[in-house]
mmCIF file of C-alpha atoms in Angstrom:
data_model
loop_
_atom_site.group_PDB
_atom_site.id
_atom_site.type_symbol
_atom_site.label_atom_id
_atom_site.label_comp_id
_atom_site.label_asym_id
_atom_site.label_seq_id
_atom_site.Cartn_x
_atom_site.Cartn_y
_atom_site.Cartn_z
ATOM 1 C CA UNK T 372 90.857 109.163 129.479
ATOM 2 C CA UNK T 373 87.930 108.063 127.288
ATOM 3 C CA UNK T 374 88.676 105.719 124.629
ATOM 4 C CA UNK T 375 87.878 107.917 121.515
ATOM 5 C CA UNK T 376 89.975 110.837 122.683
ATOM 6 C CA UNK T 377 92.911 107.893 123.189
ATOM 7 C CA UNK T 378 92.149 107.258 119.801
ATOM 8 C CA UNK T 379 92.354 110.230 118.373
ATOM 9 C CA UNK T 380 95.590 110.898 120.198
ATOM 10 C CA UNK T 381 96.850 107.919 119.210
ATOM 11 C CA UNK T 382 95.715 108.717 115.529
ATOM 12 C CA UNK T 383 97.308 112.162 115.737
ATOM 13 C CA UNK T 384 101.106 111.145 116.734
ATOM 14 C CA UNK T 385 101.262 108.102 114.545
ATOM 15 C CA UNK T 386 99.872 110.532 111.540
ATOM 16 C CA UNK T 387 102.085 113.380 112.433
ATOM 17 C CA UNK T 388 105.449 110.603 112.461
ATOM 18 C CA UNK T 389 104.294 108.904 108.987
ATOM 19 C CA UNK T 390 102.574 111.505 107.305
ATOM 20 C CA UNK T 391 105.355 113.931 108.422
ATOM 21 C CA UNK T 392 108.488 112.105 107.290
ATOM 22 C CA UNK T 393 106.872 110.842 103.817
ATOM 23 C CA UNK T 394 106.495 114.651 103.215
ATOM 24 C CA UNK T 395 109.227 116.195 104.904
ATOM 25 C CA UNK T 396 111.627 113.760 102.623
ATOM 26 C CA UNK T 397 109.253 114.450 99.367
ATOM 27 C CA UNK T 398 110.070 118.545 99.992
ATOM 28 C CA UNK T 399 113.728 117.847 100.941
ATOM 29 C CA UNK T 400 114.217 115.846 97.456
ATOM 30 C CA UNK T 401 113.341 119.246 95.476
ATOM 31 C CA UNK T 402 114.868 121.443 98.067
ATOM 32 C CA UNK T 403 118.336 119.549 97.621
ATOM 33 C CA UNK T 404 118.484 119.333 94.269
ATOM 34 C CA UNK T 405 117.512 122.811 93.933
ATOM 35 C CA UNK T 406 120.008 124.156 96.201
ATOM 36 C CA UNK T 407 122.621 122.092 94.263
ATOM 37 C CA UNK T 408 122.055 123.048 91.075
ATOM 38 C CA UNK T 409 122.051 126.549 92.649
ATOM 39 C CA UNK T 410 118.748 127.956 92.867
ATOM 40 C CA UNK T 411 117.861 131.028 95.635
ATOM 41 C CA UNK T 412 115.139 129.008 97.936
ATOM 42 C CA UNK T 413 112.976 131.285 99.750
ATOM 43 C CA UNK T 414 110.713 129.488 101.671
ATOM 44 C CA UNK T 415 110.599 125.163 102.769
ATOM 45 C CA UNK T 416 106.618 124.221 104.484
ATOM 46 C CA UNK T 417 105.404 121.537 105.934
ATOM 47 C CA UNK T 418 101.796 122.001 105.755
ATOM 48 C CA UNK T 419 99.817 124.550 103.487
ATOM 49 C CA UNK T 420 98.008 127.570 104.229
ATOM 50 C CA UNK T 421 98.749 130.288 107.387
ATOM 51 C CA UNK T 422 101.954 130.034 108.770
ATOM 52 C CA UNK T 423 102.102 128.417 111.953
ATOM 53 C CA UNK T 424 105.991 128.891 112.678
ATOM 54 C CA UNK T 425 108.266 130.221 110.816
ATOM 55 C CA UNK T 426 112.348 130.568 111.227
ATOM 56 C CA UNK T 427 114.498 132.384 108.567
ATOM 57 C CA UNK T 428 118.155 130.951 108.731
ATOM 58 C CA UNK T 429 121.379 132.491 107.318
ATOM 59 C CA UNK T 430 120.894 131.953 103.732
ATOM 60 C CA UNK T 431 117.476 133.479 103.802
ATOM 61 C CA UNK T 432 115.503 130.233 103.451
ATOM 62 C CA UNK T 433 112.158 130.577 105.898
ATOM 63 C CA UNK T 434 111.263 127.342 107.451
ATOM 64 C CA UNK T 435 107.649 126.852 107.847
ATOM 65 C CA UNK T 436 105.391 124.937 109.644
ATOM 66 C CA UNK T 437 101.817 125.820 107.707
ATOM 67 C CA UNK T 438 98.116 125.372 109.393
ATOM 68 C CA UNK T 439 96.661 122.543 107.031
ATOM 69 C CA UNK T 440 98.863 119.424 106.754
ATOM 70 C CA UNK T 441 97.977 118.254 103.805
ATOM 71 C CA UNK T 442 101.331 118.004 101.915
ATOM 72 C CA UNK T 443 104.261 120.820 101.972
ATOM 73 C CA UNK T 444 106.117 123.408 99.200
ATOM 74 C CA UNK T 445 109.330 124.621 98.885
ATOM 75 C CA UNK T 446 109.358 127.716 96.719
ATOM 76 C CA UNK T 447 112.132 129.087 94.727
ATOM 77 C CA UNK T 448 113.000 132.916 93.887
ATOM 78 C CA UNK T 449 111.543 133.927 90.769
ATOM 79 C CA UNK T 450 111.367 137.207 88.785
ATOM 80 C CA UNK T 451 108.099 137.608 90.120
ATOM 81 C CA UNK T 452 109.372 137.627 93.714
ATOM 82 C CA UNK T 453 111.085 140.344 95.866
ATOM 83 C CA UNK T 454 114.905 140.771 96.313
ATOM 84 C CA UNK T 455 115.464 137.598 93.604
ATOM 85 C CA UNK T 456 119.096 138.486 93.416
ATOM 86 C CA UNK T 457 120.063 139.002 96.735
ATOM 87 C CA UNK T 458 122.273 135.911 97.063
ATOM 88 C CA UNK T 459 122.461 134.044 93.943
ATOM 89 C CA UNK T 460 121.877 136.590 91.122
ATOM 90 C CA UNK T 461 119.855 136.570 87.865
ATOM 91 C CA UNK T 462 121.196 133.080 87.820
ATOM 92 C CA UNK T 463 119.482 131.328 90.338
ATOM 93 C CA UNK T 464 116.084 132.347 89.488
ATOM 94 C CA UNK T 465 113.807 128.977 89.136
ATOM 95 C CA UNK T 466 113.139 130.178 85.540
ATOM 96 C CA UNK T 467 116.637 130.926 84.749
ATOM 97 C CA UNK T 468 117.275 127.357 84.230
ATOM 98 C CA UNK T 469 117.574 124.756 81.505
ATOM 99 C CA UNK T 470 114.372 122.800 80.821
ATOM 100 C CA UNK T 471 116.384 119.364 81.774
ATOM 101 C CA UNK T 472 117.423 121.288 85.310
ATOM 102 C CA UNK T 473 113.956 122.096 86.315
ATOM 103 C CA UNK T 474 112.772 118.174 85.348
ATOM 104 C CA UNK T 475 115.483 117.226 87.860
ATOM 105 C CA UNK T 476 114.147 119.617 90.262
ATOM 106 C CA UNK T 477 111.000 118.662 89.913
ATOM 107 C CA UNK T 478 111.397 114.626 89.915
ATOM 108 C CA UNK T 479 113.723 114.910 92.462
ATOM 109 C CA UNK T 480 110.400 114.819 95.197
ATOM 110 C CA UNK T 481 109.133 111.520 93.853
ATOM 111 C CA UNK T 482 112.644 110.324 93.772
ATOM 112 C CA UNK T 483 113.531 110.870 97.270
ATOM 113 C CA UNK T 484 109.955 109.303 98.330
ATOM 114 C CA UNK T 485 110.831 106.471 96.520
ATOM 115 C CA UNK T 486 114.159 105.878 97.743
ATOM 116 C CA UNK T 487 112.774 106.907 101.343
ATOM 117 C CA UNK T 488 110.566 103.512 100.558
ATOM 118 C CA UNK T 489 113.426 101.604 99.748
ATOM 119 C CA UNK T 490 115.825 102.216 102.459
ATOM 120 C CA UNK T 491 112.678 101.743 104.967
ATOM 121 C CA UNK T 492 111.955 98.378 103.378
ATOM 122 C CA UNK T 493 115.754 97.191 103.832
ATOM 123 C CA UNK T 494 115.703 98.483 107.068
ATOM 124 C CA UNK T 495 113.077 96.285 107.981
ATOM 125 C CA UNK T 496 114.420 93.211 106.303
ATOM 126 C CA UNK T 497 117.814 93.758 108.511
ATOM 127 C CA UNK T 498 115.985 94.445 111.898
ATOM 128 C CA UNK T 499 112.760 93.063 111.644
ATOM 129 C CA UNK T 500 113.542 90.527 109.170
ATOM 130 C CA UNK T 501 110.400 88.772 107.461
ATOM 131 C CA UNK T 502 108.073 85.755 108.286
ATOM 132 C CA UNK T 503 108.716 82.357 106.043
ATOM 133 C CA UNK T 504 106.145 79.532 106.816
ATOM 134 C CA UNK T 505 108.756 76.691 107.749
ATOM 135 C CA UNK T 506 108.063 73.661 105.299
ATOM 136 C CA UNK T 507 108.633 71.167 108.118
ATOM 137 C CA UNK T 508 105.634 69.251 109.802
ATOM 138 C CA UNK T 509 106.133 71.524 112.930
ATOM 139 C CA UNK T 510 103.039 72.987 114.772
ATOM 140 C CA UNK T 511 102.805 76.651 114.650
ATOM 141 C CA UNK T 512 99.896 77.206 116.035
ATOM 142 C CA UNK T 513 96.812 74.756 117.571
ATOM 143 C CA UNK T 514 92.976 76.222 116.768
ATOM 144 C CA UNK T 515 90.961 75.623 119.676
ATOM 145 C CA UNK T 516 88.498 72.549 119.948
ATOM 146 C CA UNK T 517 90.054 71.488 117.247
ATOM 147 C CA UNK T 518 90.977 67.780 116.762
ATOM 148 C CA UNK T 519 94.625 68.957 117.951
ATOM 149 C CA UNK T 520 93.623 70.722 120.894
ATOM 150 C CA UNK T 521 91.169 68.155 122.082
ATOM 151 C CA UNK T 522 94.211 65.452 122.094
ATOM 152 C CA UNK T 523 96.326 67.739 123.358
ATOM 153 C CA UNK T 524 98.997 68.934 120.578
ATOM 154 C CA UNK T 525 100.627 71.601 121.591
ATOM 155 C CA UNK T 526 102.796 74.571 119.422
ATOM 156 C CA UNK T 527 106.513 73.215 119.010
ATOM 157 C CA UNK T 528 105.446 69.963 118.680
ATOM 158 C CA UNK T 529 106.943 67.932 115.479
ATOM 159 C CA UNK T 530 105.158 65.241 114.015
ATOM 160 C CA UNK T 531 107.676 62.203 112.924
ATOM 161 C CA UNK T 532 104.538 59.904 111.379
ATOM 162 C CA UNK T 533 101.478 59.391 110.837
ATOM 163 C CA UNK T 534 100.217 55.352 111.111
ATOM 164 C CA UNK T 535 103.716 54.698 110.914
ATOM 165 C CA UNK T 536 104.493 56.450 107.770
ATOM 166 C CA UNK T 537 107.278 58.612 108.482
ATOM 167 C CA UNK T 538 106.769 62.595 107.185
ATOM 168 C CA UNK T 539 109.231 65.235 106.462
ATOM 169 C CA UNK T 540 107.065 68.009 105.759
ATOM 170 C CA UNK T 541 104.021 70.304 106.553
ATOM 171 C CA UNK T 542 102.224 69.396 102.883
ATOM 172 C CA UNK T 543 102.334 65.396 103.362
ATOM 173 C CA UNK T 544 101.007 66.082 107.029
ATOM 174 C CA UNK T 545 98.232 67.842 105.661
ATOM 175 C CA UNK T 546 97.651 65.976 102.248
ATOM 176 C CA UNK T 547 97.222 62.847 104.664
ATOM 177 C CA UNK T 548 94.938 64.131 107.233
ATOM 178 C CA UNK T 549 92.465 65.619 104.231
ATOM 179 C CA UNK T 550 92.096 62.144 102.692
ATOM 180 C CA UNK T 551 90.839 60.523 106.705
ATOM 181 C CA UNK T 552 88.086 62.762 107.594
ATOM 182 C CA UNK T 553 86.377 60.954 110.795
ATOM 183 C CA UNK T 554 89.472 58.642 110.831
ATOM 184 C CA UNK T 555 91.373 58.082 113.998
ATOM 185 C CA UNK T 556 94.871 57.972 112.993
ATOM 186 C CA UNK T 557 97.951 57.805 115.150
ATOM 187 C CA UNK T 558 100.505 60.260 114.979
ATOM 188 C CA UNK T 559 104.033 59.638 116.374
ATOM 189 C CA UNK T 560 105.225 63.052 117.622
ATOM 190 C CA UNK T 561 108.425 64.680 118.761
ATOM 191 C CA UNK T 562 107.312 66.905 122.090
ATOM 192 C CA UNK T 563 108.640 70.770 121.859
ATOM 193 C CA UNK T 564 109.773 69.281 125.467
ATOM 194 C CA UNK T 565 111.992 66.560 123.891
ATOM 195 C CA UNK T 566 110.182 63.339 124.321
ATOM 196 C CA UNK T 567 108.247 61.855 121.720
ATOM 197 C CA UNK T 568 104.413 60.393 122.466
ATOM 198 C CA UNK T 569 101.973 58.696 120.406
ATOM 199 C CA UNK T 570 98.417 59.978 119.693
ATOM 200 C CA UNK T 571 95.527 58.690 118.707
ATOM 201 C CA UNK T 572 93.618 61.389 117.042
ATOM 202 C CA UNK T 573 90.137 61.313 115.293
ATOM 203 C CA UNK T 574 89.937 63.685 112.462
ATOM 204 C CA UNK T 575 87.210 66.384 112.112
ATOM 205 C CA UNK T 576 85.165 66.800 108.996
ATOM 206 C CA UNK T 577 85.280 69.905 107.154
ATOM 207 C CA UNK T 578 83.688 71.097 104.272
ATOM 208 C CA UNK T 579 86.216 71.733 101.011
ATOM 209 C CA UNK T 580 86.513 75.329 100.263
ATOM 210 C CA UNK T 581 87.089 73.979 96.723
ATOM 211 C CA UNK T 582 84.700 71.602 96.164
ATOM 212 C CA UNK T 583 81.371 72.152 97.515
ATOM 213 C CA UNK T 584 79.465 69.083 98.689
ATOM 214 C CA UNK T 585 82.733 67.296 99.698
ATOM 215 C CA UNK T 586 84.285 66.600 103.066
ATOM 216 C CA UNK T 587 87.919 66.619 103.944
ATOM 217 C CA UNK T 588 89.583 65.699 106.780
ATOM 218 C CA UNK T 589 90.656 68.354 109.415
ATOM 219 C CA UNK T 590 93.497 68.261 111.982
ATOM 220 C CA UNK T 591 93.685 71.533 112.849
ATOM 221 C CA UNK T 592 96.902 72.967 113.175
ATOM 222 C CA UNK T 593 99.419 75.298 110.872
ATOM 223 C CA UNK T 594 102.646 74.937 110.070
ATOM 224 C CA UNK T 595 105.270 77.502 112.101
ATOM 225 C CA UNK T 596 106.688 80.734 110.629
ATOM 226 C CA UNK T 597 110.403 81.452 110.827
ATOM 227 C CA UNK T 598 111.643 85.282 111.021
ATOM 228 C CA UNK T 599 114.089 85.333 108.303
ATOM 229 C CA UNK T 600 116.806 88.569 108.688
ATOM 230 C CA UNK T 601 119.210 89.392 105.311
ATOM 231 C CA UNK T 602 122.575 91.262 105.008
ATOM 232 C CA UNK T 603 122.846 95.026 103.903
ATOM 233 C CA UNK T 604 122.769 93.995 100.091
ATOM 234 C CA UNK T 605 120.738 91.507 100.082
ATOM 235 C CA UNK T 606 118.028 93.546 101.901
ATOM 236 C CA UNK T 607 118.626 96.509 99.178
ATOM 237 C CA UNK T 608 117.199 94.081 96.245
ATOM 238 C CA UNK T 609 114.506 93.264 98.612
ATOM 239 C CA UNK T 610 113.490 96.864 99.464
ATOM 240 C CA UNK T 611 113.282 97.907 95.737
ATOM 241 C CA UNK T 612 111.434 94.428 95.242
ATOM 242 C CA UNK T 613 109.352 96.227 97.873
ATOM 243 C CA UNK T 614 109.024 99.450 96.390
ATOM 244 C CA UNK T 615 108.310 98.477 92.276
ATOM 245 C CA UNK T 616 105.474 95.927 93.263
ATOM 246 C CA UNK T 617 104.047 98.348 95.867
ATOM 247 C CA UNK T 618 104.444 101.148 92.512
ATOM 248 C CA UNK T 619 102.936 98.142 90.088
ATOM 249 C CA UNK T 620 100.241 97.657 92.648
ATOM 250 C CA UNK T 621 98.991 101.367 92.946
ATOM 251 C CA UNK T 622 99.156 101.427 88.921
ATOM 252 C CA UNK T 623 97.197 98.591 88.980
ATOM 253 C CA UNK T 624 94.686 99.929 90.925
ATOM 254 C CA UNK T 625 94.691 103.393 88.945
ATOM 255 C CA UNK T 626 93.787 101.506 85.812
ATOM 256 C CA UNK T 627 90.857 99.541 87.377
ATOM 257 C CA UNK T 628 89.930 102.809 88.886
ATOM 258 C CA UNK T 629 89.791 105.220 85.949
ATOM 259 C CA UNK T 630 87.943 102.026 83.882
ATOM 260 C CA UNK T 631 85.069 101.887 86.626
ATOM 261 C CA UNK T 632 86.758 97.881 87.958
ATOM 262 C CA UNK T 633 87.068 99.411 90.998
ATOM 263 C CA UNK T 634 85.677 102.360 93.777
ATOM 264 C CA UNK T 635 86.805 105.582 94.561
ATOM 265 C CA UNK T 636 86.436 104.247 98.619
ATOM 266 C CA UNK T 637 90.309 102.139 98.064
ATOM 267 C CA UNK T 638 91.676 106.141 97.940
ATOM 268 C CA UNK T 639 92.822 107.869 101.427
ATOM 269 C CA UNK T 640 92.891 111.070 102.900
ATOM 270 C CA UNK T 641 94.767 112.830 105.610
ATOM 271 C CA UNK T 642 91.859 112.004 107.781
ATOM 272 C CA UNK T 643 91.931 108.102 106.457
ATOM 273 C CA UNK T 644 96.013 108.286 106.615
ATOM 274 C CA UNK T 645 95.660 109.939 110.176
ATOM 275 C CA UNK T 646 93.058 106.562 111.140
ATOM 276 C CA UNK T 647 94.988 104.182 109.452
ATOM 277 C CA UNK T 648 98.206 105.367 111.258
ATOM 278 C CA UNK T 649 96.115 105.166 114.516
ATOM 279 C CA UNK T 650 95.104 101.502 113.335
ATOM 280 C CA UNK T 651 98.342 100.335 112.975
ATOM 281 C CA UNK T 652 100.035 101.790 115.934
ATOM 282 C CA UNK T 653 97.864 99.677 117.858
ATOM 283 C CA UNK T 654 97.493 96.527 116.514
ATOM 284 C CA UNK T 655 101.153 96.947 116.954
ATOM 285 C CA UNK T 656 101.293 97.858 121.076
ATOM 286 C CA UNK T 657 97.828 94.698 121.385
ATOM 287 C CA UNK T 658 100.138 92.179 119.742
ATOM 288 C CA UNK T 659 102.782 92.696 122.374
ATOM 289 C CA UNK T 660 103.230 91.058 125.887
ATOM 290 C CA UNK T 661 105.647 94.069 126.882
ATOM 291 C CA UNK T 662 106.097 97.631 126.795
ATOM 292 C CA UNK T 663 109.748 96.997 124.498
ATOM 293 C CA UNK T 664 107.657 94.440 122.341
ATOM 294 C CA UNK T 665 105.245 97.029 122.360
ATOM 295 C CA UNK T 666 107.580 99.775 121.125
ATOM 296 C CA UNK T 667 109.426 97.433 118.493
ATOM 297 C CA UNK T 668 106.347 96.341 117.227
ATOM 298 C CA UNK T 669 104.580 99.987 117.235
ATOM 299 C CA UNK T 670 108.195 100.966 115.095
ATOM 300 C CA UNK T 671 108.038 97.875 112.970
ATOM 301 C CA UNK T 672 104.287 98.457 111.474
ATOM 302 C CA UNK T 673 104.654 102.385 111.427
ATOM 303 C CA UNK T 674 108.153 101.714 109.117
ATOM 304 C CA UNK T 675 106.306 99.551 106.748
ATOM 305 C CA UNK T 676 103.214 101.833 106.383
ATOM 306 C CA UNK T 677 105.580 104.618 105.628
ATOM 307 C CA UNK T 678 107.036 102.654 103.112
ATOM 308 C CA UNK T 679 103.984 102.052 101.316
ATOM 309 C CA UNK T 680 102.805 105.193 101.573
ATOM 310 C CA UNK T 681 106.096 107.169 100.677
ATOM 311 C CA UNK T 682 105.574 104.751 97.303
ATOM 312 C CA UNK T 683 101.932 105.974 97.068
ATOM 313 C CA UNK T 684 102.736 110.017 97.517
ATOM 314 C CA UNK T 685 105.410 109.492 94.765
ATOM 315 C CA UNK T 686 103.304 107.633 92.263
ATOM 316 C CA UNK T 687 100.705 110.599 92.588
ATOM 317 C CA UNK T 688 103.028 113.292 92.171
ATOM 318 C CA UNK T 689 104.223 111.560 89.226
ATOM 319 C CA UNK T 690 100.661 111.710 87.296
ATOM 320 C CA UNK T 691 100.915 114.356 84.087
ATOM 321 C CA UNK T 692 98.728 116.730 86.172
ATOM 322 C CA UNK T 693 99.558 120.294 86.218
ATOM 323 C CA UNK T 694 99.723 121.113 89.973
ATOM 324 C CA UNK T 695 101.763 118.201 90.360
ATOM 325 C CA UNK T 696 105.303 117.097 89.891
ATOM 326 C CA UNK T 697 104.602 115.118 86.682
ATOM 327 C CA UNK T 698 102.688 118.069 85.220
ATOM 328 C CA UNK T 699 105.383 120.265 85.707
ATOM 329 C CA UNK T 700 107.972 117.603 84.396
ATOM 330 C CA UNK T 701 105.217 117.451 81.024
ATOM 331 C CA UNK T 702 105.555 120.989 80.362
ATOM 332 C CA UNK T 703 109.400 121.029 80.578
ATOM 333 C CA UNK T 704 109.973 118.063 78.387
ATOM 334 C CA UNK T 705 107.071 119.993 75.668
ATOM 335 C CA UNK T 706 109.376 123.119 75.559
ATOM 336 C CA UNK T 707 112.325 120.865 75.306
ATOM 337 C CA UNK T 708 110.800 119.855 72.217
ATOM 338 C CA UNK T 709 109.217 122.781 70.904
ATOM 339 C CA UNK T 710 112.487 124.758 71.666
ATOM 340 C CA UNK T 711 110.411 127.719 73.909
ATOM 341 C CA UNK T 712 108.224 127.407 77.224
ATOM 342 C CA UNK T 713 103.991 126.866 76.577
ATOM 343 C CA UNK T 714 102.073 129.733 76.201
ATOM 344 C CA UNK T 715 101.398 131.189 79.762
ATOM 345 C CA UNK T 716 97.794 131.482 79.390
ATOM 346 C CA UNK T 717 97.277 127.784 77.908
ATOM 347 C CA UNK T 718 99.440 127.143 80.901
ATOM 348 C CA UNK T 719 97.656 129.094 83.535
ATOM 349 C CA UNK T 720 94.521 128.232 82.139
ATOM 350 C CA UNK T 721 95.826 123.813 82.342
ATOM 351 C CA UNK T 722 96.819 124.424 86.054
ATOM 352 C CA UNK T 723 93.345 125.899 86.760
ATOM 353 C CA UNK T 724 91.336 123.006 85.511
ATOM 354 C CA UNK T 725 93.936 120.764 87.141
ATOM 355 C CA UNK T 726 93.379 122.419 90.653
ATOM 356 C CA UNK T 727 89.637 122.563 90.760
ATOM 357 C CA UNK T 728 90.240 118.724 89.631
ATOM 358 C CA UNK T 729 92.159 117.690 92.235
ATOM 359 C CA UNK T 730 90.005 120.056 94.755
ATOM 360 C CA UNK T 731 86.987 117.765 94.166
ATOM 361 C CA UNK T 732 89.099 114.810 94.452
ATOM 362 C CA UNK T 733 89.848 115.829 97.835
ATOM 363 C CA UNK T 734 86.672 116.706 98.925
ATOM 364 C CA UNK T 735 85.001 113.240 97.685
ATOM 365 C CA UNK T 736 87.584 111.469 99.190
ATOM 366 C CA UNK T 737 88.104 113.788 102.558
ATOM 367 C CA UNK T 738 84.346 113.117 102.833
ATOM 368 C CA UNK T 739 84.536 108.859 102.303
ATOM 369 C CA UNK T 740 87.152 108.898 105.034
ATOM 370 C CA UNK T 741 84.786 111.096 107.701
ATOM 371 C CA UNK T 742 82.031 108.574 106.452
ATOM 372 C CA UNK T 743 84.508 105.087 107.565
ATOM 373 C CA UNK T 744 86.215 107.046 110.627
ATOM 374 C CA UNK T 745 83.305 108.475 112.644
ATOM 375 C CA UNK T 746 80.769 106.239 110.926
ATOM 376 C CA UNK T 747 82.268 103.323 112.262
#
């Protein structure tokens, strides 16, 4: 099979997984509390436009799967729509209810995306668990031709001293071998086999990334990283640590956008999503030695980058834009406080400037990512 059509496959299934379940969870959210709160539901899509598939169950929801997969809908009976009453009555009409019921219908998307994110994120800190860098003078890892590698340090190894100074972490070991540049130094070291050897090392001369102009000494090594895993709890606070900074970090980058501190290029499509789903998947499988490494590690990235992005669809459904979730929300929270809905055509006529808005949003964006996938 030639590579690009293994990539696009690739791209395809890990998009369909990611993309998928961020939406399909965003659409349940309003579709629960809807159906709670008793409201008829007519139709539940994954995807927009033509109907692909389509399955009517017993209540006389139709499940959809739509042409374009850019997002999904669930829409509610209305008095606009055809047989409104046939199982709930007047009553469960979407406009039928209180201003405060249709805010929790509508936040209740966002919600789930975000809580989607946080569960994920737990997950991960159970099963996965996440890497520390272990403060002890241990090496992790040995650069090649390096002064290491040349005397023959090897990963595992623990250094007990250095000119018979005795160290008992990572920061001495390297505060030491910056001050000898072109030193040799002996280093007493604890093989990862169990005996301990002296070496005589000399110490390459790097150039400070701090201080241009000055040398520092260079070993070459870096300290080992230790998977940490947490119990259920404690892996909770960690996902919705997770979660807000991922939310704080997409504001962030919002307000440097909309001030011109940053470029529209940091925004993704579903073609970007679909490459950067393909990306991950297999940096996940190359970092593997076996086909179960492979899988767990394929899992592990594909989790966290649903994560993120189930924080990222819920942030921008959350923006005051009619069209969207927060728009909606906007409008019921004014005719909370004005006591009667917005005028229809002010409304109409907000949700029209809204979608061409976010229309040529899309396309700028839709065309960045065919510029960095097939560009590239």
């Amino acid at each position: 099979m030639p590579a690009w059509i293994e990539s696009l496959v690739v791209a395809i299934a890990a998009f369909g997984v990611v993309f998928g379940t961020v939406v399909i969870i965003h659409e349940l959210g309003h579709f629960w509390v809807a159906r709670w709160l008793g409201v008829k539901i007519r139709a539940f899509s994954i995807g927009f436009g033509p109907v692909a598939v389509e399955r009517t169950d017993k209540r006389g929801v139709k499940w959809r799967l739509s042409a374009l997969p850019l997002g999904g809908y669930v829409m509610f009976a209305t008095a606009q729509t055809p047989d409104n009453d046939t199982l709930y009555g007047p009553k469960g009409l979407y406009e039928e209810q209180s201003p405060l019921r249709r805010i929790a219908i509508a936040s209740a998307g966002p919600l789930a995306n975000i809580l989607l994110s946080i569960g994920l994120l737990a997950i991960l800190a159970m099963t996965a668990g996440e890497q520390r860098i272990s403060p002890l003078p241990i090496v992790g890892y040995v650069a090649p031709e390096s002064a290491a590698d040349r005397a023959g340090l090897a990963e595992g190894d623990k250094i007990l001293a250095i000119d018979g100074t005795p160290i008992s972490a990572f920061d001495e070991l390297r505060a030491i071998v910056a001050a000898r540049p072109n030193e040799e130094v002996a280093f007493q070291v604890a093989r990862a086999q169990g005996e301990e050897s002296e070496f005589r090392i000399r110490i390459d001369v790097a150039e400070d990334p701090n201080a241009p102009g000055k040398v520092l000494g260079r070993l070459g090594v870096a300290p080992r990283s230790e998977t940490y895993r947490v119990g259920p709890f404690t892996a909770l606070f960690k996902g919705a640590q997770g979660a807000f900074l991922q939310f704080a970090a997409t504001a962030e980058y919002l307000g440097r956008l909309l001030t011109g501190k940053a470029g529209i290029d940091g925004l993704a499509g579903p073609i970007g999503i679909a490459k950067i789903s393909g990306d991950v998947a297999r940096a996940g499988a190359q970092d593997s030695a076996t086909l179960a490494d492979g899988v767990i590690g394929v899992t592990v990235r594909l989790t966290e980058l649903a994560a993120f992005l189930s924080i990222a669809v819920a942030f921008m459904n959350l923006l005051p834009l009619p069209m969207l979730d927060g728009g909606a929300i906007l409008f019921y929270v004014a005719e909370m406080a004005r006591g009667r809905p917005l005028n229809e055509q002010l409304r109409a006529g907000l949700e029209r400037v809204s979608l061409v808005a976010l229309l040529i949003l899309a396309a700028i964006v839709t065309w960045g990512d065919i510029g960095r996938t097939f560009g590239s």
